[in-house]
Tab-separated table of C-alpha atoms in Angstrom:
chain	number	residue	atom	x	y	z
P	141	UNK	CA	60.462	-10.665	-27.070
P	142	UNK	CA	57.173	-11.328	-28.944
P	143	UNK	CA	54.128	-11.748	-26.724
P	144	UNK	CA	52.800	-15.091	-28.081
P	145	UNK	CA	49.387	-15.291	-25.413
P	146	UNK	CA	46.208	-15.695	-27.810
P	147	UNK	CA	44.262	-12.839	-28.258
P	148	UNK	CA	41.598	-15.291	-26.716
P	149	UNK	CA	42.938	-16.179	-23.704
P	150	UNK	CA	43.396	-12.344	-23.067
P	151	UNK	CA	39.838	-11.650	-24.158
P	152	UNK	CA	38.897	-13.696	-21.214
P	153	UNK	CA	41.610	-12.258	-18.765
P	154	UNK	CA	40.272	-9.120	-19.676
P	155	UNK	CA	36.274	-9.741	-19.149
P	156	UNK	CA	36.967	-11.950	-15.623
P	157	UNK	CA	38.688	-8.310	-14.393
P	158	UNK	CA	36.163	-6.442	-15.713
P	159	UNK	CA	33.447	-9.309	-13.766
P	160	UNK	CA	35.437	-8.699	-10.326
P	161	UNK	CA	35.705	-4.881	-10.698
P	162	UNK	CA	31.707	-4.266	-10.836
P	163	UNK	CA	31.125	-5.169	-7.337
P	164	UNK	CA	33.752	-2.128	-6.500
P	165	UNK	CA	32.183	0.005	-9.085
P	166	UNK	CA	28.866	-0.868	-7.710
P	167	UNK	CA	29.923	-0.343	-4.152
P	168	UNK	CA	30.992	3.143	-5.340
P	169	UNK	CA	27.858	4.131	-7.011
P	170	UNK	CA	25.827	3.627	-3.739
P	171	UNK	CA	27.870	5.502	-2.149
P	172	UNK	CA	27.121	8.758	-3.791
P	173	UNK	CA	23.417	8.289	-4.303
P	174	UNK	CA	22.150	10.519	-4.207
P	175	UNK	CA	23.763	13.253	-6.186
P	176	UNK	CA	20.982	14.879	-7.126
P	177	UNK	CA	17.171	15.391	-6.272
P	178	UNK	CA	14.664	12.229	-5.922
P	179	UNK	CA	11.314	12.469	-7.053
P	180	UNK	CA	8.595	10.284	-4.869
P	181	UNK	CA	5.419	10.060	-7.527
P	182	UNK	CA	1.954	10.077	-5.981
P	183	UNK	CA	-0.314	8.481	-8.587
P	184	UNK	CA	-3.168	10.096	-6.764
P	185	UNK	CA	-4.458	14.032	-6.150
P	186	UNK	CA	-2.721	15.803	-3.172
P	187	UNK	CA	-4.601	15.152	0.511
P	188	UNK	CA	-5.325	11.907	0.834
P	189	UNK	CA	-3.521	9.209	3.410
P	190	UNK	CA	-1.148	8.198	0.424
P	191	UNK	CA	0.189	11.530	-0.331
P	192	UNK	CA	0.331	12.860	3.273
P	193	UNK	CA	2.450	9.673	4.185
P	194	UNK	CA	4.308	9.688	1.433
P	195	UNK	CA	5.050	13.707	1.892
P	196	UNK	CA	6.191	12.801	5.465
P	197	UNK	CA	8.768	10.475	4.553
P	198	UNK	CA	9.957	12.153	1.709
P	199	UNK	CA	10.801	15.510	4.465
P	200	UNK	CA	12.649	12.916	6.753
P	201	UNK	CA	14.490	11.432	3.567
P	202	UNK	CA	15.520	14.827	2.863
P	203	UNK	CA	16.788	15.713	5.976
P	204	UNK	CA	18.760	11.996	5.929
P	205	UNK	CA	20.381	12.636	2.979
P	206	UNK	CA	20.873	15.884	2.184
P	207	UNK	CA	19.301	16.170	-1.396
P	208	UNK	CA	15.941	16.938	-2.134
P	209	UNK	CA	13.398	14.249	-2.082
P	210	UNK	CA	10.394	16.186	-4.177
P	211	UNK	CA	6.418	14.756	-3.895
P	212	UNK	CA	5.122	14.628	-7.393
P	213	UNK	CA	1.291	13.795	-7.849
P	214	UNK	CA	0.246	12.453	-10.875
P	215	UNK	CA	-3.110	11.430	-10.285
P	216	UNK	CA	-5.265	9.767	-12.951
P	217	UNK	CA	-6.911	6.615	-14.420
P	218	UNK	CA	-7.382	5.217	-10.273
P	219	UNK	CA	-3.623	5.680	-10.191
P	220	UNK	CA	-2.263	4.406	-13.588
P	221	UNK	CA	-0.708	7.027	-14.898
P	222	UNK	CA	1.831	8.467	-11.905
P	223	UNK	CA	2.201	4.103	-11.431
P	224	UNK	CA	3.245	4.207	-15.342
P	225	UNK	CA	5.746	6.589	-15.079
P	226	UNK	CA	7.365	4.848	-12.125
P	227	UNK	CA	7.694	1.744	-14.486
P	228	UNK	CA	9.063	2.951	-17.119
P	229	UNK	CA	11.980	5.084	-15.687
P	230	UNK	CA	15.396	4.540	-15.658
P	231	UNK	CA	16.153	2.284	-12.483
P	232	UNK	CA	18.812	5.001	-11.205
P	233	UNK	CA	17.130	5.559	-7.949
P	234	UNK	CA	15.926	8.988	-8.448
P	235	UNK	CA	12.222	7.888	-9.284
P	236	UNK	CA	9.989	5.770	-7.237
P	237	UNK	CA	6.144	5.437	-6.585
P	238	UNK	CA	4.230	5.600	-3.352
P	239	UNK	CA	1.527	2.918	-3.813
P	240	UNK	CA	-1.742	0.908	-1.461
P	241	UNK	CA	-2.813	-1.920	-1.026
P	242	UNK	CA	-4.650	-1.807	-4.528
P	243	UNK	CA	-1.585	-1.977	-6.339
P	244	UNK	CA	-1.061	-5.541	-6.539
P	245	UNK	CA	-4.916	-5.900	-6.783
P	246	UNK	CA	-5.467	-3.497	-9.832
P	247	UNK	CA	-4.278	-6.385	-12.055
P	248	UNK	CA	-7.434	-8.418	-11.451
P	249	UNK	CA	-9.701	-5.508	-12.054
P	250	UNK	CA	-8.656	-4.550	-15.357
P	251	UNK	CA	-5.815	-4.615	-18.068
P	252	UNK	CA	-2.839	-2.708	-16.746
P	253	UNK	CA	0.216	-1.065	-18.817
P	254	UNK	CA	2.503	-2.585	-16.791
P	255	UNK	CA	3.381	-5.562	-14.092
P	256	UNK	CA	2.615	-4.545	-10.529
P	257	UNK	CA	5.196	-7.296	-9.191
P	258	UNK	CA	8.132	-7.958	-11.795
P	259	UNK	CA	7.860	-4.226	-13.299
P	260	UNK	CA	8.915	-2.514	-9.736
P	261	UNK	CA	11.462	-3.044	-6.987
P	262	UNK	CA	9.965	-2.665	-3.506
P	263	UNK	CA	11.561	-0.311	-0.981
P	264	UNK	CA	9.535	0.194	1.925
P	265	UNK	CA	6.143	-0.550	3.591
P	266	UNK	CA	5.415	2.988	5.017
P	267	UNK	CA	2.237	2.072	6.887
P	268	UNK	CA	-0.135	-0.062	7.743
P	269	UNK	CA	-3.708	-0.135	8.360
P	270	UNK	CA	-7.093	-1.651	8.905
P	271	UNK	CA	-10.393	-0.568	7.619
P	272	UNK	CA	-13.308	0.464	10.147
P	273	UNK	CA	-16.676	-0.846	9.991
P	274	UNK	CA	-18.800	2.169	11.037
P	275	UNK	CA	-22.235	2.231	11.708
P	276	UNK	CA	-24.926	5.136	11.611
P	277	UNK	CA	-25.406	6.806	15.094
P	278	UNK	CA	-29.453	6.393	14.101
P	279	UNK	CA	-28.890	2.331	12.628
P	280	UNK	CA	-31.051	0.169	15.057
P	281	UNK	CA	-27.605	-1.686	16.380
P	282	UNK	CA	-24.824	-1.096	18.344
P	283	UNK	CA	-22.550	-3.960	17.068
P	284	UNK	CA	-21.317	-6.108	14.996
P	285	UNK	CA	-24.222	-9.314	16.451
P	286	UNK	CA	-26.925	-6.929	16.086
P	287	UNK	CA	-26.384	-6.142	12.084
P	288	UNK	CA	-26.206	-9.235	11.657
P	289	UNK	CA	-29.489	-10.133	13.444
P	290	UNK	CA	-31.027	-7.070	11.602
P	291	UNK	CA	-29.572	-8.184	8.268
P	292	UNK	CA	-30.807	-11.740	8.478
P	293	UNK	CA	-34.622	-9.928	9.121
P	294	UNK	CA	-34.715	-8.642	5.911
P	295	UNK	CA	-32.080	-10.064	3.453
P	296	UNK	CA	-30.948	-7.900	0.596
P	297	UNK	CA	-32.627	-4.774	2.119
P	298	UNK	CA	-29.618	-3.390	3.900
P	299	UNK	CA	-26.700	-1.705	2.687
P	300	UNK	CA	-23.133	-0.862	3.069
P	301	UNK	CA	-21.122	1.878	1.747
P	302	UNK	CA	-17.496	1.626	-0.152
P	303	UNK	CA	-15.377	3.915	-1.186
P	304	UNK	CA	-12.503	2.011	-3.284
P	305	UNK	CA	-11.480	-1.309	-4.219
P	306	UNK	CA	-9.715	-2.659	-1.403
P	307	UNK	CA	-13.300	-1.188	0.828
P	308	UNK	CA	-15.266	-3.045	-1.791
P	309	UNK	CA	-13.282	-6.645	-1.068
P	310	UNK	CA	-13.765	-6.250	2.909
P	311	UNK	CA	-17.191	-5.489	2.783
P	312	UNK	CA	-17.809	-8.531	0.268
P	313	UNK	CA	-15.829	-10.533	2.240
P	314	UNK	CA	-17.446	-9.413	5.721
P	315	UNK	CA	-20.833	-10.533	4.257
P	316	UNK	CA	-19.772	-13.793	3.012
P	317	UNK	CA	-18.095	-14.563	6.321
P	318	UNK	CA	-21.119	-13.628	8.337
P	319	UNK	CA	-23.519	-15.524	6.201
P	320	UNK	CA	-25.728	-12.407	5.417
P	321	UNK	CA	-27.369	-10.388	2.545
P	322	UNK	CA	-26.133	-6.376	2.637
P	323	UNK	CA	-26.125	-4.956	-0.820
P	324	UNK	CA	-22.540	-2.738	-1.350
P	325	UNK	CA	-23.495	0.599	-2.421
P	326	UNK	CA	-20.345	2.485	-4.077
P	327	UNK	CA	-19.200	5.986	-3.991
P	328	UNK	CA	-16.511	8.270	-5.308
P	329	UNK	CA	-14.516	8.280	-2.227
P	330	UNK	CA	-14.943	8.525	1.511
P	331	UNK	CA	-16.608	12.376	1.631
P	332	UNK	CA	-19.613	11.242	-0.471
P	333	UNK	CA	-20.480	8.362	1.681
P	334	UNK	CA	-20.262	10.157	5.238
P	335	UNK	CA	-23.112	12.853	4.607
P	336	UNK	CA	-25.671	9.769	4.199
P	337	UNK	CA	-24.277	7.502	7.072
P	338	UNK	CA	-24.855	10.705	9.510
P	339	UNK	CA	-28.094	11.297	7.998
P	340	UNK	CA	-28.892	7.801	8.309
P	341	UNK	CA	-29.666	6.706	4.941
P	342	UNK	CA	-26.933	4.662	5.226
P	343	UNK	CA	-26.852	1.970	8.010
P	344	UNK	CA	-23.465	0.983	6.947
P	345	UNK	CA	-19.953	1.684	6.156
P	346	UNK	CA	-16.293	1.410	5.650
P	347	UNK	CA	-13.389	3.416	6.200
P	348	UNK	CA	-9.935	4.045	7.284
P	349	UNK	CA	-8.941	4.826	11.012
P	350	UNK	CA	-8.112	8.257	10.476
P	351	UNK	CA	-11.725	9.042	8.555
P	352	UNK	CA	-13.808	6.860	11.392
P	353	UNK	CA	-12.146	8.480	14.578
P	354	UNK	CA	-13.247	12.655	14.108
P	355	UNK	CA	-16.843	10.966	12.867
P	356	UNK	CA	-17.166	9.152	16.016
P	357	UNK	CA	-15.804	11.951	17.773
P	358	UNK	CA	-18.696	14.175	16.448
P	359	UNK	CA	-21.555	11.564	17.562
P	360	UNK	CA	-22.285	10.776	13.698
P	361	UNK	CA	-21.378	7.083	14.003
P	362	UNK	CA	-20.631	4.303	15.881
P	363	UNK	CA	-17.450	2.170	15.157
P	364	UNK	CA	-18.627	-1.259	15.631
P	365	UNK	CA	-15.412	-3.409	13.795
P	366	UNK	CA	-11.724	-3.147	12.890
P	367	UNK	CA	-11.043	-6.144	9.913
P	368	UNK	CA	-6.892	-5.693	11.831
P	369	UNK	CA	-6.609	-9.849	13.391
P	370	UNK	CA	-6.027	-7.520	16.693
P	371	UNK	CA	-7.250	-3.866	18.131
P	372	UNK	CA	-6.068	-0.901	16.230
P	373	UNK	CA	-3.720	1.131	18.847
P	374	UNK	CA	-5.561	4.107	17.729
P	375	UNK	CA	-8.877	2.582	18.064
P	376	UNK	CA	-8.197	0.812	20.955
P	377	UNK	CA	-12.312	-0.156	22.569
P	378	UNK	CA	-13.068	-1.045	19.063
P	379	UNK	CA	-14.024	-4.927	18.967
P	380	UNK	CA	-12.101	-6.697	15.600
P	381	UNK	CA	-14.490	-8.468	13.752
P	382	UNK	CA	-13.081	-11.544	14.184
P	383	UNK	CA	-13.789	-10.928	18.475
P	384	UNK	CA	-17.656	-10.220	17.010
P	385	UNK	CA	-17.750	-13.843	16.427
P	386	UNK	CA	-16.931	-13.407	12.276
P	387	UNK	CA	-13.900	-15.018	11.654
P	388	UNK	CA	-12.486	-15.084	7.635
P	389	UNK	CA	-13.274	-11.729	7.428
P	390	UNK	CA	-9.630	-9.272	8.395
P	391	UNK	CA	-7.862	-7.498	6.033
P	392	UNK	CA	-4.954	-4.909	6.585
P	393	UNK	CA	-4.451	-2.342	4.339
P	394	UNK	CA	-0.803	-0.801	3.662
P	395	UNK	CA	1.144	2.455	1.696
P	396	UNK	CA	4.402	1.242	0.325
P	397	UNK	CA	7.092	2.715	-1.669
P	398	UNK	CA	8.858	1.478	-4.777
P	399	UNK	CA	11.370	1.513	-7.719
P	400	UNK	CA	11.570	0.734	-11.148
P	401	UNK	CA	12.649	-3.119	-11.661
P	402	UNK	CA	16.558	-3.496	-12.065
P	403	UNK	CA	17.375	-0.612	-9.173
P	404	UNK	CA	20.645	-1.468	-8.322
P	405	UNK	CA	20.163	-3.108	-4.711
P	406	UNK	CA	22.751	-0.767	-2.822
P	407	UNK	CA	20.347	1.839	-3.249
P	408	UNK	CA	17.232	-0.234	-2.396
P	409	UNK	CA	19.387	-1.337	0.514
P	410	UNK	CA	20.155	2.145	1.552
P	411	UNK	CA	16.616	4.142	1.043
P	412	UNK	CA	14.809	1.013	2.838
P	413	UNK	CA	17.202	1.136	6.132
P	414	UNK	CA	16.880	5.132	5.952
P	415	UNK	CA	13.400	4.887	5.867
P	416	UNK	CA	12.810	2.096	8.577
P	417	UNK	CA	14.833	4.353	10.712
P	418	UNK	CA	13.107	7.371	10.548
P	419	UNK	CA	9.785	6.197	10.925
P	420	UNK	CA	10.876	4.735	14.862
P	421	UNK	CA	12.106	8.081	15.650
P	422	UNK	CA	9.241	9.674	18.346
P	423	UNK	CA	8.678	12.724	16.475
P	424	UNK	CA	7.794	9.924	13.500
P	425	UNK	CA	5.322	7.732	15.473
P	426	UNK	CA	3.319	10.839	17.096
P	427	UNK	CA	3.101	11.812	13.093
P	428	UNK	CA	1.940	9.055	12.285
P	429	UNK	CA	-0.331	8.706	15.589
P	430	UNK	CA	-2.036	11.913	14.209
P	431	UNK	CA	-3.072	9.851	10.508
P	432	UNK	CA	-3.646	6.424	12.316
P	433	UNK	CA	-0.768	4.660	10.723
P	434	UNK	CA	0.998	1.567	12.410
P	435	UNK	CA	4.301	0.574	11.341
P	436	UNK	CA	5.674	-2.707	10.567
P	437	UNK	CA	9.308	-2.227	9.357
P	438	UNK	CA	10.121	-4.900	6.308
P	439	UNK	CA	13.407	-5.685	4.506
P	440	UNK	CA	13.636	-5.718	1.129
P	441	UNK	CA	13.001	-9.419	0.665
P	442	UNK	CA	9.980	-9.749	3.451
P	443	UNK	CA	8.430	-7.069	1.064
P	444	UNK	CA	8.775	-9.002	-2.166
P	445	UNK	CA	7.325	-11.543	0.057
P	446	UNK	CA	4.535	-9.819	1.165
P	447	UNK	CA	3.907	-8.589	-2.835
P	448	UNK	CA	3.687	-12.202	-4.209
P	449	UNK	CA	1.525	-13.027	-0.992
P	450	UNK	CA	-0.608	-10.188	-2.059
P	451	UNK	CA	-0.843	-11.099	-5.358
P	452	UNK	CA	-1.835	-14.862	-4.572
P	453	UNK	CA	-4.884	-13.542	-2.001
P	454	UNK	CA	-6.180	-11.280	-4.782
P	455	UNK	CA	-6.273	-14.558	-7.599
P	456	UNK	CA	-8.140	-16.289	-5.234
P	457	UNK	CA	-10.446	-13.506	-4.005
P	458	UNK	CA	-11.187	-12.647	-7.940
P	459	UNK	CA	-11.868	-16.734	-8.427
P	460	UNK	CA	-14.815	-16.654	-5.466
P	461	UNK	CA	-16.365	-13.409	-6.824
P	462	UNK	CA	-14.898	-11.082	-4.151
P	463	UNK	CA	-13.198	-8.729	-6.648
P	464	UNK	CA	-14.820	-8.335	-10.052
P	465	UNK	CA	-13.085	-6.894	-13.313
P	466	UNK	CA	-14.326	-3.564	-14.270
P	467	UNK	CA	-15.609	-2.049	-17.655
């Protein structure tokens, strides 16, 4: 018997099974990931709190799964390049970035090669942290009321060091919120800044948890703020600035992980629940406990979230003149 059906009508039969198969073949493709190694790209030179985090979680990642999850830095251009890479490879789920808080920010400092938001798929929100106001142990205050008094004696002729962009907005924002003038005095990262605050040639400056605590230790400054809405854990007698009677003035700064855009969402799915696992575990948190990092555990959709968020603040921090483009 001839088979009369049009050639359309099986065209269509044909594409609706091929539309209810993918979830299957989907399904399936999770379920081997990974088959091979995973790189984790640091876009910045080995050491530093983003590639010691990142190295930590790519060991327990490792052990999870069985494959090797390999720590590649490629530092340059304030993280561009290694973040380049990460955008432009093939959303299979054996590339993704470790990033900061500057990610999202970079956009309204200068022109980028790629979209920090729609150009990546966000995995995980390793750590989080807040930055450290840290005073001289020879500055002629012990706290947060007393720079304030000192900087209203002689506006403009303090100072405060910063080390990085997201350092730069906190300590522009702290002196808007307090109503003083401190003028921000850069440097090229958080070792060229320390030898001046001990000295004392530098009332001022900012830093992360794990580079205030040792110099308090030592007796070479005072830690007078944490811009964290509460007490750092690790910092614990440490007054927020917001307790110090400045309010408008936290900020929390964060290491994340991510994907190319398109990464099938099994494996998003999969790395994000390995990952918020593993960081809980005890051997984890005293890890972490030895770097200062707290731990907020995110789905993938509370991250987006927190990336558009991100992205808003920084528009309207660039519109008051708390971030500034760069040449």
């Amino acid at each position: 018997m001839t088979d009369r059906t049009p050639m359309r009508a099986i065209s269509r039969r044909a594409t609706l099974v091929a539309a209810l198969a993918m979830p299957a073949v989907a399904r399936a493709q999770g379920d081997v990931w990974p088959s091979r190694p995973v790189r984790f790209i640091v876009p910045y030179a080995p050491g530093g709190g983003t590639d010691v985090t990142t190295r930590l979680i790519a060991e327990g990642m490792t052990n999870k799964f069985g494959k090797q999850f390999v720590v590649e830095n490629r530092a340059g251009a304030n993280g561009i390049v290694g973040t380049q890479v990460v955008s432009r490879a093939e959303p299979d789920g054996y590339t993704f970035g470790a990033q900061t808080s500057t990610h999202i920010m970079a956009r309204r400092l200068g022109p980028l090669p790629y979209d920090p938001v729609t150009d990546f798929t966000p995995i995980s929100l390793m750590a989080r942290y807040p930055l450290v106001m840290m005073a001289s142990a020879r500055a002629p205050f012990t706290d947060i009321a007393g720079l304030i008094a000192e900087a209203k004696k002689q506006p403009g002729g303090m100072a405060q060091g910063t080390s990085d962009a997201q350092s730069s907005f906190a300590a522009r924002q702290f002196a808007r919120a307090a109503g003083i003038e401190i003028n921000e005095v850069p440097y090229r990262g958080s070792g060229a800044y320390l030898a001046d605050l001990s000295a004392g040639h530098l009332p001022v400056a900012w830093g992360s948890p794990a580079t205030a605590a040792p110099m308090a230790a030592s007796g070479q400054v005072k830690l007078i703020g944490v811009s964290s809405p509460e007490r750092s854990p690790f910092l614990p007698n440490v007054p927020t600035i917001t307790e110090s009677g400045v309010t408008g003035a936290d900020f929390i700064g964060w290491f994340g992980l991510f994907g190319p855009a398109r990464l099938p969402r099994p494996i998003a799915v999969a790395l994000n629940t390995a990952i918020n696992e593993y960081i809980v575990t005890p051997a984890m948190q005293a890890r972490y406990a030895t770097l200062a990092n707290e731990f907020s555990p995110m789905d993938l959709d509370q991250l987006m979230a927190l990336m558009r968020a991100d992205d808003e603040r920084w528009a309207r921090a660039q519109a008051e003149g708390l971030i500034e483009r760069q040449p």
